[in-house]
Amino acid sequence: MDTVMLSIILAASMILMLACGVWVALALVGVGVIGLALSGNEQIGLLFATSTWGSSTGWSLTALPLFIWMGEVLFRTRLSEDLFKGLSPWLSGLPGKLLHVNVLSCGIFAAVSGSSAATAATIGRMTLPELQARGYSERMAVGTLAGSGTLGLLIPPSIILIVYGVAAEVSIGRLFIAGALPGLLLVALFMGYTMVWASLNRDELPKHSEEQISLSAKLKALRQLLPIVALIGFVLGSIYGGLTTPTEAAALGVVGALALAAVTGSLSGSSFRESLLGAVKSSCMIGLILVGAHFLTIAMGFLGIPKALAEWIGQMTLSPMELLIYLTVLFVVLGCFLDGISVVVLTTAVVLPMVQQAGIDLLWFGIYIVLVVEMSQITPPVGFNLFVIQSLTGKDILYVARAALPFFLLILVAILLITWFPEIVTYLPTTMTQR
């Protein structure tokens, strides 16, 4: 049986399992078993055992549950609410006013949760009722939340960057550094669009301007905001400064989040247990997906699929730009049905040989793939994050998709910018690691 037919059988098996509602991790293992059976290998059990051990014992992977736990602590305590209260007074003077709270709150919370869905759900619970009560455009409030929620995939410490770094054997610390400028670029694009929209649609903002907030009131609000910002700065600064590894920084972040929650009086036995259980559930889910993907990678290696695919791409003489266009379409389609982590894990084994064959920097590609996956999460009409927002608002999915469309296009602009100017991604890792 030739490689093309084997690839079709495996792809069809994967699609069928996912369509039947099989967990992504189990679908990956199932397709791996089919692949090894087709290759004639009789050591399926032994290979599964060794691949499970190999994919779950890497030191770099230990940062994953710790960063998730840090985000869960903030989500389960009053600290997440402090973001809204601390930012609101400082944004009342900008065009669009409190709509920017969605963008900046998501940006800040993304830096501690690393999860797109958690970012959108947490910030949405706080901001949407407030914005609606004050008379802001519901559609724009939903759109800014849907778009900004995707920042959870990119702004360090991003869970998906950790997953990519483990799969592609790229330094997680360098990936975190590389994601900083693109993350800030997206925040700037979202805020810039919001200000332009507000200037052109004044009738969809509150009719009566809110009373002027004094400087003393703004400074007082900083008391609620600064502890969280300081925690983020400490965690990321220790990584960027080379003082700690990502795993050590994650451990310090958990301790810091628990300490802040205790000082503010919002850490209870119940919130501690809920945060710990939430972290365990999310970490186990991601861990199982990684195990399944590693097993499938071994199966495809026995079948020779990655090598054959890389040779086929090489024979097509695609330019790096043409390859990126094809991959963008692939990731956007997959993102309509899967969460971002599943998309990255599912495709890495097949895609990386092509990328290396085309001479594309794997560090740059890591940021590119996260941006594309971000875009796919709000791809109309069935992006993964759109369902999260729908569950918060109760609105029709097409309504949420239309609200998110401008931010989908803004992420596309960011992808084009890092493609034309790769220094946006590579400048910080290059300069900071040369010191």
PDB file of N, CA, C and O in Angstrom, residues 13 173 266 304 380:
ATOM      1  N   SER A  13      -9.923   8.032   9.059  1.00  0.00           N
ATOM      2  CA  SER A  13     -10.176   7.452  10.387  1.00  0.00           C
ATOM      3  C   SER A  13     -10.267   8.543  11.446  1.00  0.00           C
ATOM      4  O   SER A  13     -11.136   8.510  12.321  1.00  0.00           O
ATOM      5  N   GLY A 173      11.461  29.329  26.646  1.00  0.00           N
ATOM      6  CA  GLY A 173      11.809  30.683  27.064  1.00  0.00           C
ATOM      7  C   GLY A 173      11.934  31.624  25.876  1.00  0.00           C
ATOM      8  O   GLY A 173      11.433  32.757  25.900  1.00  0.00           O
ATOM      9  N   SER A 266      -9.762  36.663  49.441  1.00  0.00           N
ATOM     10  CA  SER A 266     -10.660  35.903  48.563  1.00  0.00           C
ATOM     11  C   SER A 266     -10.225  34.450  48.394  1.00  0.00           C
ATOM     12  O   SER A 266     -10.833  33.710  47.613  1.00  0.00           O
ATOM     13  N   GLY A 304       6.382   6.064   7.235  1.00  0.00           N
ATOM     14  CA  GLY A 304       7.160   6.935   6.349  1.00  0.00           C
ATOM     15  C   GLY A 304       6.392   8.121   5.809  1.00  0.00           C
ATOM     16  O   GLY A 304       6.812   8.746   4.832  1.00  0.00           O
ATOM     17  N   PRO A 380     -15.639  32.896  11.413  1.00  0.00           N
ATOM     18  CA  PRO A 380     -17.080  32.741  11.190  1.00  0.00           C
ATOM     19  C   PRO A 380     -17.335  31.547  10.286  1.00  0.00           C
ATOM     20  O   PRO A 380     -16.578  31.336   9.328  1.00  0.00           O
TER      21      PRO A 380
END
